[in-house]
mmCIF file of C-alpha atoms in Angstrom:
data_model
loop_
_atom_site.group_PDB
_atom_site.id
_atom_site.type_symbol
_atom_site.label_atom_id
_atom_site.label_comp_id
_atom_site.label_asym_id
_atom_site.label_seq_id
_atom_site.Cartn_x
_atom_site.Cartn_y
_atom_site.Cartn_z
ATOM 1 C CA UNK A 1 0.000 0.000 0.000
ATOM 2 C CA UNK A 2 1.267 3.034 -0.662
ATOM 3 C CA UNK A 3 1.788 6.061 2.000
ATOM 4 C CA UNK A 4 1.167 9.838 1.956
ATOM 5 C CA UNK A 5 4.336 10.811 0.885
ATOM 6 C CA UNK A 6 3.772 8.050 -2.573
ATOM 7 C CA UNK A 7 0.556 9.592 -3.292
ATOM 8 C CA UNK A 8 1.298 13.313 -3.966
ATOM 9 C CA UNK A 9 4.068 11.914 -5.494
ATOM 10 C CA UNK A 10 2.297 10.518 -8.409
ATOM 11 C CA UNK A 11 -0.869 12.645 -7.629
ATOM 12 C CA UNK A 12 -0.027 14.707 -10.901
ATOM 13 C CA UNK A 13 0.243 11.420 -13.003
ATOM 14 C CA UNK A 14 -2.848 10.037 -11.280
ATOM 15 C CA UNK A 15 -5.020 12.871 -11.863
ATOM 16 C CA UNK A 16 -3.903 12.667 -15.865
ATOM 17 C CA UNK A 17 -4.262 8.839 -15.696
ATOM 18 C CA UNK A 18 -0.375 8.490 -16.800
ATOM 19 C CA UNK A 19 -0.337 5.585 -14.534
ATOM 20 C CA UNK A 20 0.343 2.236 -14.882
ATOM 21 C CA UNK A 21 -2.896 0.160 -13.852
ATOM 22 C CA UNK A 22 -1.237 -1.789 -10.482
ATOM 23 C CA UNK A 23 -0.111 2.210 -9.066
ATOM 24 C CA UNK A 24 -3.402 3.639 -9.853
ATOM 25 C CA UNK A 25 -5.307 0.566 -7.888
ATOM 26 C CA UNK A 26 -2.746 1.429 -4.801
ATOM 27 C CA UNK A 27 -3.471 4.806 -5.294
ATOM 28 C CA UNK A 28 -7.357 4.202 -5.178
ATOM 29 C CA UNK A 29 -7.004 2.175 -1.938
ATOM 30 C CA UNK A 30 -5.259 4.472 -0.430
ATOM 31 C CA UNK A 31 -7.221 7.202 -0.981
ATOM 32 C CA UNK A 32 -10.100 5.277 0.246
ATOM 33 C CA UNK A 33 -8.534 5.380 3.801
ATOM 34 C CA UNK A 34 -6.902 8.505 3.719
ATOM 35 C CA UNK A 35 -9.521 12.110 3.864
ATOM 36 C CA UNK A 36 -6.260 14.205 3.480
ATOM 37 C CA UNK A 37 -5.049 12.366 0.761
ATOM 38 C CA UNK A 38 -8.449 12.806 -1.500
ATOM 39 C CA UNK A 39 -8.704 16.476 -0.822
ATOM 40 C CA UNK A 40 -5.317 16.670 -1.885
ATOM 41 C CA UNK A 41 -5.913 14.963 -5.232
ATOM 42 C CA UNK A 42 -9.280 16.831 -5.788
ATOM 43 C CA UNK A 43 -7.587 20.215 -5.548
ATOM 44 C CA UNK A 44 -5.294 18.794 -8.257
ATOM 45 C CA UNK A 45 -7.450 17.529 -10.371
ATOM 46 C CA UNK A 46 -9.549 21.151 -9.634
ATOM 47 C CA UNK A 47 -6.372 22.774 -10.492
ATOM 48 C CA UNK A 48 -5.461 21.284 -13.457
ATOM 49 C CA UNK A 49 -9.264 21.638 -15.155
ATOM 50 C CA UNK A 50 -9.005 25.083 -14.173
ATOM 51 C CA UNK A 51 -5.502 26.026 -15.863
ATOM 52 C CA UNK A 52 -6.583 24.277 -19.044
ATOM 53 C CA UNK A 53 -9.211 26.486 -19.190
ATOM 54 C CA UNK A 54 -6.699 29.636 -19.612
ATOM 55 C CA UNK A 55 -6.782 30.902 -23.395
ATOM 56 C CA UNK A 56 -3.423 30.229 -24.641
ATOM 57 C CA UNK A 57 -1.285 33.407 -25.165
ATOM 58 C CA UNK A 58 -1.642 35.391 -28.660
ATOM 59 C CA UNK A 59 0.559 36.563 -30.779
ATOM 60 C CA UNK A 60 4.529 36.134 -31.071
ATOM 61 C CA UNK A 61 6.611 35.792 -28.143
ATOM 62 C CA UNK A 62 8.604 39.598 -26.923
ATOM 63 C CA UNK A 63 11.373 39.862 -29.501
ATOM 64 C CA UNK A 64 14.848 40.925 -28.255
ATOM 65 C CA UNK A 65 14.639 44.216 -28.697
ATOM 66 C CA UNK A 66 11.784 44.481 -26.414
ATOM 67 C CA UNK A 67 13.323 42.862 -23.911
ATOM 68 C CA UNK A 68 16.322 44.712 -24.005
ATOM 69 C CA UNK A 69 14.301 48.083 -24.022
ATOM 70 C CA UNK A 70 12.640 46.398 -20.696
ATOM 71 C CA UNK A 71 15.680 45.704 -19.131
ATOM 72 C CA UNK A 72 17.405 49.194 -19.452
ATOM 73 C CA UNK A 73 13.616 50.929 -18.687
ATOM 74 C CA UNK A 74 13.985 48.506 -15.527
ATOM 75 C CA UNK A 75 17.409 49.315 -14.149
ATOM 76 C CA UNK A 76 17.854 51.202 -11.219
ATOM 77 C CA UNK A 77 19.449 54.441 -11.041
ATOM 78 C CA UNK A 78 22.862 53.832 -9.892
#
């Protein structure tokens, strides 16, 4: 049986069903025992619905030269 420590281990992999069958059965007893446990993997799986619900970023990524005019727009005073 796995412990605590195992399940938010693989609680990422669990919640995107990445594991193998046997880990996701001890997972699944565990959690059936452990309160703590299935919160924890609830607000994972809450988490994880919730950030691929975020529109993806348009456009091009900042070129260099915007950065670079970012950086010295940034810089302290010296």
């Amino acid at each position: 049986m796995m412990n605590c420590e195992q399940v938010t281990r693989a609680a990422g992999d669990f919640v995107e069903r990445r594991l193998r069958l046997r880990e996701r059965l001890m997972v699944l007893v565990h959690i059936a025992m452990c309160k703590g446990c299935r919160a924890y993997l609830e607000q994972m799986r809450l988490t994880l619905l919730a950030l691929r619900s975020v529109p993806k970023p348009a456009g091009d990524p900042p070129s260099e030269t915007l950065l670079e005019r970012f950086r010295q727009e940034t810089r302290k005073p010296e």
